Amino acid sequence: MSELLVRDVRLVPLDAGQPTHAGQPTHAGAGVDEPTQPLDILIKDGQVAAVGTNLPDAGVPELAGEGRWVVPGLWDQHVHMVQWALVRSRLDVSGTASVEDVVQRVRHELEATAGTPAAGGGLGAPLIGWGHRTAGWDRQPTVADLDAISPGRPVVLISGDGHHGWLNTPALQLLGCPPRQGVVAENEWFDAYDRLGDLPGAAEQAEAAVLEAITAARAQGVVGIVDLEFSPAWDLWPARIAGRGPFRVRTGVYASKLADITARGWRTGDPLPGTDGWARMGALKIISDGSLNTRTAWCCDPYADSADLVASHGLPNFTQEKLTELVATAHEHGLETALHAIGDRAVRQALDVFRATGATGSVEHAQLVAPRDLPHWSGLPVRASIQPAHLIDDRSATETLWPDRTRNAFAYRPLLDAGIPLALGSDAPVAPLDPWLAMAAAVWRGAAGDEAWHPELSLTPAEALAASVDGRRLTVGEPGDLVLLHNDPYAEGGAPGSPPLPQRAAEQAQVLRDMTVGATVIGGHLVHGG
């Protein structure tokens, strides 16, 4: 069933000049104490067929809006779906401040799970944890720290930014990594992480967890994701959609599998076989530099605490020539590129490559952008795919490692003012797959109760919401994806056309954090609530 008539809903405007619920253009005060005129929305053949007041009976199922607010379906533009699905069952080592803090948590978990059955090779089921961030620690973790408490059972601790794994010796052996003293980082780590999925029972556990994660995402109003999982996902989504019903997906491909996709002739936007068009081919994903916490993000200026003059600026993962070759190949075969770039030097390299190749796509993260590069970016067919909730976790590390450039970190206002399209996401599991948390962080630039961090760089609620709907609007011909909300997202102001108001941003962000979803509709299918 892809036909549905949604009755009596109040349209939340996303653009300045767009008619409000009362039929008047939006203005600075829109959304506060305005009269409302509920609308009906008819969806036929999966698309919006009509929007108006008192639409006639169309002979299709009806959903009572009951005066609730309605927005287009939400998207998360950067998800590692299997990792996100599994992280909720893994040992939480986030919020730790030292090697000793993590070791203590691991020791307790080892004691609590001492009877875990062995899984292949007699080493015992690996203990997998997630979430530590080492940037502010007085010393960095070593293999010996974990060997001291677990000489026999593999221990795999994944950093909160996903860019390194802290393993003991049995885990190094299990995942085929050479001996070492420190962590496994960047490309070597990504390959090792992928091998976790080859362990006995891992695939079945992952697929069950993904189905649960889809249900949870739809309950947040999420109708689609960009899945940038390391392992190939395109052959897995047909069964997932068959098991959970409609969910929109664009799957990325990494360089190691690019030849597989070009051989199939798939281009960005092409439907994946067996998914009825719900899942489509996405972009080539390239990780061009590292991360802040691992000190591998490639920067124009050195890290403030670095004593290593060779690596003091972070490091690129590809030469300019190789990166250009990869992006050009994808572009020639009809694929966009999603180019991970966190440091400002990596962002500059990404922009150079996009300009040289004529490719389209996105810069993923854009965590540090030099102001001089904004004119270079403006006008390129390249989005800024950003994850505002990262600034909550990375604020302290940024102030420690980039104290002289915090004004350029997570600088969403300058990006938007330069005309660069914004697309919000989570990078789950680095941050939760929660679009309302992402929007709130973009508006307040901090956690609830914290002081806002560089509030002059914030977005308004309308700007954050507009960057969360994949460019969609609830107009005739658009996909029939919508979300009913119990509260007005502009209850504290921030409608289209409103200037950023730092003095009200805390209240505006809290409205977003507290948002509750009454119903989620994908292509005319009611997939959550009612």
XYZ file of C-alpha atoms in Angstrom:
530
model
C 0.000 0.000 0.000
C 1.527 3.304 -1.077
C -1.595 5.463 -0.934
C -2.489 7.493 2.114
C -4.462 10.625 2.962
C -3.071 12.483 5.961
C -5.702 14.749 7.491
C -5.412 17.952 9.508
C -1.679 18.602 9.831
C 0.197 21.855 10.273
C 2.977 22.313 7.736
C 6.308 23.378 9.210
C 7.919 25.853 6.764
C 11.542 25.269 5.811
C 12.217 28.217 3.504
C 11.892 31.982 3.903
C 8.835 33.132 2.017
C 7.176 29.720 2.202
C 3.538 29.956 3.289
C 3.000 29.176 6.968
C 0.177 27.191 8.498
C -1.981 30.325 8.191
C -1.081 30.902 4.556
C 1.130 33.932 5.240
C 4.820 34.205 4.287
C 7.302 33.333 6.983
C 9.069 36.055 8.905
C 11.271 36.450 11.964
C 8.475 35.630 14.380
C 6.871 32.839 12.434
C 6.070 29.759 14.444
C 5.229 31.612 17.649
C 1.616 32.280 18.555
C 0.452 32.225 14.935
C -2.988 31.027 13.900
C -2.947 27.731 12.123
C -4.885 26.332 9.198
C -4.539 22.557 9.059
C -3.870 20.984 5.703
C -4.415 17.569 4.159
C -1.714 15.700 2.233
C -2.603 13.017 -0.303
C 0.027 10.433 -1.243
C -0.516 8.239 -4.301
C 1.916 5.830 -5.939
C 4.458 6.778 -3.304
C 4.442 10.503 -4.158
C 2.709 13.608 -2.851
C -0.311 14.006 -5.131
C -2.116 16.920 -3.498
C -1.745 19.375 -0.604
C -4.678 21.532 0.488
C -7.482 22.138 2.907
C -10.407 19.738 3.112
C -9.252 17.472 0.310
C -12.072 15.211 -0.905
C -12.259 11.564 0.038
C -9.799 9.772 -2.252
C -10.890 6.249 -1.402
C -7.542 5.495 0.246
C -6.583 4.812 3.873
C -6.503 7.909 6.065
C -4.204 8.956 8.892
C -5.571 11.436 11.410
C -3.054 14.217 11.875
C -5.065 15.730 14.741
C -3.420 19.108 14.301
C 0.120 17.788 14.681
C 3.036 19.415 12.878
C 4.401 17.797 9.730
C 7.845 17.874 8.109
C 9.384 15.929 5.230
C 11.002 12.636 6.200
C 14.365 13.017 7.915
C 17.654 11.632 6.604
C 20.939 10.798 8.252
C 23.563 11.506 5.625
C 26.429 9.541 7.202
C 25.889 6.191 8.952
C 27.946 3.039 9.413
C 24.866 0.894 9.826
C 26.340 -2.387 11.061
C 28.679 -0.622 13.469
C 25.812 1.480 14.808
C 23.557 -1.551 15.133
C 26.174 -3.491 17.098
C 27.562 -0.746 19.304
C 24.612 -0.845 21.688
C 25.570 -4.375 22.734
C 29.269 -3.608 23.196
C 31.179 -2.604 26.314
C 30.854 1.140 26.798
C 34.228 2.727 27.512
C 33.196 6.269 26.602
C 33.739 9.074 29.063
C 36.993 7.548 30.321
C 39.886 9.876 31.124
C 42.890 7.569 31.143
C 44.319 4.193 30.261
C 43.663 3.114 33.842
C 39.964 4.067 33.611
C 39.485 1.858 30.560
C 41.504 -1.021 32.002
C 39.301 -1.000 35.079
C 36.110 -1.231 33.021
C 37.565 -4.011 30.890
C 38.676 -5.954 33.975
C 35.167 -5.796 35.449
C 33.620 -6.929 32.161
C 36.078 -9.804 31.847
C 35.147 -10.978 35.319
C 31.422 -10.674 34.564
C 31.694 -12.627 31.290
C 34.315 -15.177 32.281
C 32.110 -18.049 31.118
C 31.623 -16.763 27.570
C 31.918 -19.725 25.156
C 34.921 -19.892 22.861
C 34.396 -18.725 19.283
C 36.734 -20.332 16.794
C 40.381 -21.092 17.372
C 39.985 -21.633 21.098
C 40.880 -18.034 21.955
C 37.491 -17.330 23.464
C 34.814 -14.918 22.276
C 36.430 -11.504 21.906
C 35.426 -8.762 24.284
C 34.600 -5.757 22.122
C 34.289 -2.245 23.532
C 33.570 1.143 22.055
C 33.985 4.810 22.816
C 37.348 5.765 24.366
C 38.941 9.039 23.210
C 42.631 9.424 23.937
C 43.323 13.040 22.947
C 43.373 14.378 26.514
C 45.068 11.403 28.211
C 48.404 11.782 29.965
C 49.708 8.723 28.095
C 48.609 6.680 25.119
C 47.355 3.060 25.362
C 49.550 0.047 24.718
C 49.034 -3.610 23.920
C 50.781 -4.457 27.184
C 48.105 -2.609 29.192
C 45.467 -5.055 27.962
C 47.749 -8.104 27.975
C 48.264 -7.559 31.695
C 44.573 -8.183 32.429
C 43.677 -10.494 29.532
C 46.603 -12.571 28.251
C 44.341 -15.230 26.707
C 41.007 -13.742 25.669
C 40.993 -11.267 22.753
C 40.086 -7.676 23.694
C 39.193 -5.214 20.947
C 38.487 -1.602 21.973
C 37.276 0.680 19.196
C 37.963 4.386 19.622
C 35.018 6.755 19.818
C 35.947 8.314 16.476
C 36.322 4.886 14.854
C 39.852 5.586 13.628
C 41.861 3.207 15.768
C 41.582 -0.060 17.634
C 43.302 -0.767 20.931
C 43.952 -4.527 20.943
C 45.716 -7.034 23.144
C 48.040 -9.676 21.693
C 45.357 -12.393 21.260
C 43.181 -9.864 19.395
C 46.053 -8.876 17.137
C 46.511 -12.542 16.309
C 42.787 -13.085 15.805
C 42.513 -10.210 13.335
C 45.758 -10.907 11.527
C 47.638 -7.793 12.672
C 51.417 -7.818 13.198
C 52.733 -7.400 16.760
C 53.158 -3.825 18.004
C 53.258 -1.696 21.130
C 50.507 0.811 20.369
C 47.137 0.965 18.636
C 46.121 -0.146 15.148
C 45.145 3.014 13.270
C 43.589 4.328 10.072
C 43.620 2.109 6.957
C 45.203 -0.846 8.763
C 42.508 -0.578 11.417
C 39.670 -0.327 8.892
C 40.827 -3.585 7.317
C 41.161 -5.265 10.717
C 37.742 -4.053 11.800
C 36.203 -5.558 8.696
C 37.616 -8.941 9.698
C 35.551 -8.846 12.895
C 32.589 -9.571 10.651
C 34.147 -12.847 9.569
C 34.170 -14.324 13.078
C 31.736 -17.202 13.809
C 28.190 -15.934 14.314
C 29.125 -12.312 13.656
C 27.141 -11.947 10.427
C 23.925 -13.307 11.926
C 24.274 -11.088 14.985
C 24.896 -8.043 12.808
C 21.873 -8.593 10.572
C 19.522 -9.041 13.525
C 20.901 -5.849 15.062
C 20.443 -3.902 11.812
C 16.747 -4.786 11.688
C 16.321 -3.429 15.207
C 18.250 -0.297 14.276
C 15.949 0.368 11.310
C 12.925 0.239 13.605
C 14.607 2.614 16.055
C 15.558 5.037 13.276
C 12.025 5.217 11.929
C 10.780 5.993 15.431
C 12.997 9.121 15.292
C 11.392 10.192 12.019
C 14.276 8.916 9.896
C 13.112 7.693 6.497
C 16.524 7.221 4.919
C 20.250 6.934 5.497
C 23.486 7.079 3.568
C 25.145 3.816 4.576
C 28.937 4.124 4.468
C 29.717 0.787 6.083
C 33.216 -0.508 5.360
C 32.111 -3.932 4.164
C 29.949 -4.198 1.005
C 26.303 -3.617 1.922
C 24.590 -3.532 -1.457
C 23.905 -7.272 -1.465
C 22.556 -7.205 2.109
C 19.914 -4.510 1.857
C 17.357 -6.551 -0.142
C 16.931 -8.999 2.750
C 16.899 -6.188 5.306
C 14.132 -4.313 3.515
C 12.197 -7.539 3.029
C 12.479 -8.089 6.781
C 11.474 -4.590 7.924
C 9.641 -2.984 5.026
C 10.262 0.401 3.419
C 13.421 2.273 4.350
C 15.417 4.465 1.983
C 19.132 3.774 1.670
C 22.040 4.966 -0.430
C 24.999 2.630 -0.109
C 28.584 3.799 -0.437
C 31.504 1.886 -1.880
C 35.161 2.132 -0.884
C 38.074 2.172 -3.300
C 38.887 -1.501 -2.750
C 35.481 -2.487 -4.195
C 35.097 0.286 -6.767
C 35.911 -2.075 -9.656
C 33.063 -4.374 -8.536
C 30.558 -1.521 -8.839
C 31.840 -0.188 -12.145
C 31.754 -3.721 -13.544
C 28.068 -3.901 -12.638
C 27.504 -0.581 -14.350
C 25.861 0.966 -11.307
C 25.748 4.744 -11.114
C 24.828 6.978 -8.195
C 21.046 6.889 -7.854
C 20.533 3.544 -9.581
C 18.152 1.214 -7.686
C 19.756 -1.842 -6.136
C 18.343 -5.129 -7.459
C 15.781 -6.748 -5.197
C 14.941 -3.625 -3.171
C 11.985 -2.203 -5.171
C 13.914 1.041 -5.422
C 14.102 1.657 -1.673
C 17.879 1.153 -1.729
C 20.049 2.831 -4.335
C 23.673 3.130 -5.254
C 25.409 5.974 -3.459
C 28.884 7.454 -3.700
C 32.488 6.356 -3.685
C 33.655 6.897 -0.100
C 37.275 7.940 0.389
C 38.888 8.595 3.771
C 41.538 11.120 2.811
C 42.870 11.878 6.289
C 42.398 10.693 9.858
C 40.730 12.158 12.928
C 41.359 14.769 15.586
C 41.560 12.410 18.564
C 43.989 10.092 16.803
C 45.985 13.193 15.729
C 45.895 12.035 12.118
C 43.610 14.742 10.703
C 45.745 16.587 8.123
C 46.130 20.241 9.073
C 47.765 23.353 7.658
C 49.258 24.144 11.076
C 50.780 21.752 13.640
C 48.941 20.250 16.586
C 49.585 22.319 19.677
C 50.920 19.421 21.783
C 52.961 17.662 19.093
C 56.627 16.887 19.728
C 56.932 14.879 16.489
C 57.924 17.329 13.773
C 57.316 14.749 11.059
C 53.693 13.993 11.952
C 52.885 17.259 13.737
C 50.365 18.274 11.061
C 48.621 14.905 10.771
C 48.889 12.888 7.600
C 47.094 12.419 4.285
C 46.048 8.901 3.392
C 46.535 9.440 -0.351
C 48.808 11.435 -2.588
C 47.176 14.180 -4.613
C 47.697 12.122 -7.760
C 46.124 8.961 -6.359
C 43.172 10.826 -4.880
C 42.551 12.602 -8.166
C 42.730 9.296 -10.017
C 40.157 7.645 -7.747
C 37.697 10.536 -7.893
C 38.100 10.870 -11.664
C 37.445 7.151 -12.151
C 34.275 7.314 -10.078
C 33.108 10.427 -11.925
C 33.705 8.799 -15.319
C 31.477 5.909 -14.234
C 28.641 8.110 -12.966
C 29.435 7.917 -9.263
C 29.548 10.824 -6.866
C 32.335 10.959 -4.284
C 31.926 11.315 -0.513
C 35.361 12.541 0.504
C 36.178 12.359 4.220
C 38.269 15.396 5.191
C 38.578 16.542 8.799
C 41.698 18.719 8.898
C 41.777 22.003 6.997
C 44.628 20.822 4.762
C 42.610 17.737 3.852
C 39.581 19.914 3.066
C 41.739 22.052 0.780
C 43.030 18.933 -0.966
C 39.454 17.671 -1.395
C 38.335 20.925 -2.986
C 41.335 20.887 -5.340
C 40.426 17.358 -6.433
C 36.742 18.147 -6.960
C 37.648 21.201 -9.021
C 40.253 19.330 -11.084
C 37.966 16.392 -11.895
C 34.618 18.153 -12.204
C 33.177 15.515 -9.879
C 30.132 16.038 -7.684
C 29.462 14.830 -4.157
C 30.329 15.852 -0.632
C 33.088 16.703 1.774
C 32.368 14.502 4.783
C 32.875 16.094 8.210
C 34.662 19.343 7.176
C 35.549 19.644 10.844
C 38.179 22.351 10.318
C 37.876 24.712 7.361
C 40.231 27.624 6.749
C 38.262 30.813 5.930
C 40.411 31.363 2.826
C 39.020 28.120 1.345
C 35.356 29.140 1.477
C 35.487 31.075 -1.814
C 37.305 28.074 -3.329
C 34.418 25.824 -2.219
C 31.548 28.172 -3.058
C 30.064 27.326 -6.424
C 31.375 23.771 -6.559
C 28.654 21.061 -6.800
C 29.839 19.737 -3.447
C 27.854 19.511 -0.213
C 29.195 19.859 3.293
C 28.084 16.624 4.980
C 28.389 17.550 8.655
C 27.787 15.894 12.016
C 27.054 18.596 14.612
C 26.910 16.228 17.593
C 30.647 15.603 17.114
C 31.391 19.041 18.499
C 30.031 17.938 21.883
C 32.628 15.158 22.123
C 35.473 16.981 20.350
C 35.205 20.361 22.047
C 37.825 19.620 24.698
C 40.190 17.960 22.235
C 39.833 20.885 19.835
C 40.699 23.387 22.540
C 43.746 21.303 23.483
C 45.048 20.382 20.027
C 43.811 23.288 17.892
C 43.557 26.129 20.448
C 44.470 28.772 17.875
C 41.785 27.766 15.359
C 38.649 26.872 17.342
C 36.828 29.658 15.477
C 37.207 27.568 12.301
C 36.034 24.265 13.819
C 32.497 23.042 13.125
C 32.012 26.435 11.473
C 28.548 25.909 10.017
C 27.476 29.548 9.783
C 30.351 30.558 7.459
C 29.682 27.501 5.268
C 26.011 28.385 4.933
C 26.706 32.080 4.372
C 29.104 31.104 1.558
C 26.246 29.307 -0.192
C 27.560 25.817 0.484
C 24.722 23.267 0.865
C 24.637 21.561 4.268
C 23.543 17.967 4.906
C 23.282 16.789 8.516
C 24.113 13.340 9.820
C 25.566 11.480 12.780
C 28.461 9.290 11.595
C 26.795 6.689 13.834
C 28.152 5.070 15.936
C 30.526 8.023 16.507
C 27.381 9.900 17.543
C 23.907 8.410 18.011
C 21.658 8.048 14.992
C 19.433 10.830 16.314
C 18.600 13.711 13.947
C 17.099 15.790 16.750
C 20.350 15.630 18.719
C 22.263 16.710 15.597
C 19.923 19.630 14.980
C 20.084 20.723 18.615
C 23.893 20.647 18.557
C 23.928 22.793 15.427
C 21.664 25.352 17.130
C 23.201 25.431 20.616
C 26.736 24.139 19.884
C 26.996 22.187 23.080
C 25.288 19.666 25.286
C 22.291 20.658 27.372
C 23.560 22.600 30.370
C 26.889 23.506 28.774
C 27.900 26.952 27.646
C 27.502 27.355 23.908
C 30.824 27.044 22.094
C 31.345 29.815 19.548
C 27.615 30.573 19.349
C 28.272 32.933 16.436
C 28.768 29.820 14.280
C 25.354 28.321 15.043
C 22.411 27.577 12.782
C 18.776 28.464 13.389
C 16.265 25.649 13.964
C 14.864 26.165 10.468
C 18.318 25.967 8.892
C 19.153 22.805 10.825
C 15.829 21.197 9.926
C 16.168 22.136 6.256
C 19.585 20.436 6.220
C 18.045 17.227 7.608
C 15.440 16.374 4.942
C 17.627 15.472 1.929
C 16.493 18.594 0.093
C 12.865 17.474 0.095
C 9.701 19.530 0.556
C 6.092 18.425 0.983
C 4.941 19.562 -2.441
C 3.271 17.755 -5.310
C 5.601 15.327 -7.064
C 7.950 14.881 -4.121
C 8.373 11.485 -2.384
C 5.551 10.652 -0.012
C 7.789 10.702 3.065
C 6.662 12.671 6.085
C 6.898 12.842 9.858
C 4.174 13.942 12.273
C 5.501 15.799 15.311
C 3.762 16.366 18.610
C 5.426 19.761 19.065
C 6.232 22.804 16.953
C 10.007 22.821 16.269
C 9.834 26.628 16.164
C 8.036 26.994 19.489
C 10.917 29.145 20.768
C 11.497 30.907 17.442
C 13.973 30.187 14.696
C 11.584 29.870 11.756
C 12.801 30.599 8.206
C 13.987 34.159 7.832
C 14.830 34.480 11.523
C 18.319 35.678 12.392
C 20.405 33.473 14.680
C 19.596 34.438 18.264
C 22.292 33.166 20.670
C 20.313 34.421 23.649
C 17.430 32.086 22.735
C 19.408 29.226 21.243
C 19.413 27.169 24.455
C 15.617 27.112 24.540
C 15.381 26.469 20.816
C 17.782 23.537 21.071
C 15.875 22.059 24.001
C 12.687 22.034 21.938
C 14.528 19.932 19.356
C 16.037 17.572 21.944
C 12.589 17.006 23.463
C 10.869 16.394 20.134
C 8.614 13.353 19.950
C 7.544 11.699 16.714
C 3.924 10.663 16.370
C 4.126 8.937 13.008
C 6.592 8.240 10.197
C 5.459 7.629 6.623
C 7.752 6.383 3.846
C 6.414 6.438 0.307
C 2.847 6.366 1.626
C 3.545 3.451 3.976
C 2.949 4.064 7.678
C 6.073 2.561 9.259
C 5.880 4.036 12.760
C 3.135 5.290 15.046
C -0.206 6.486 13.802
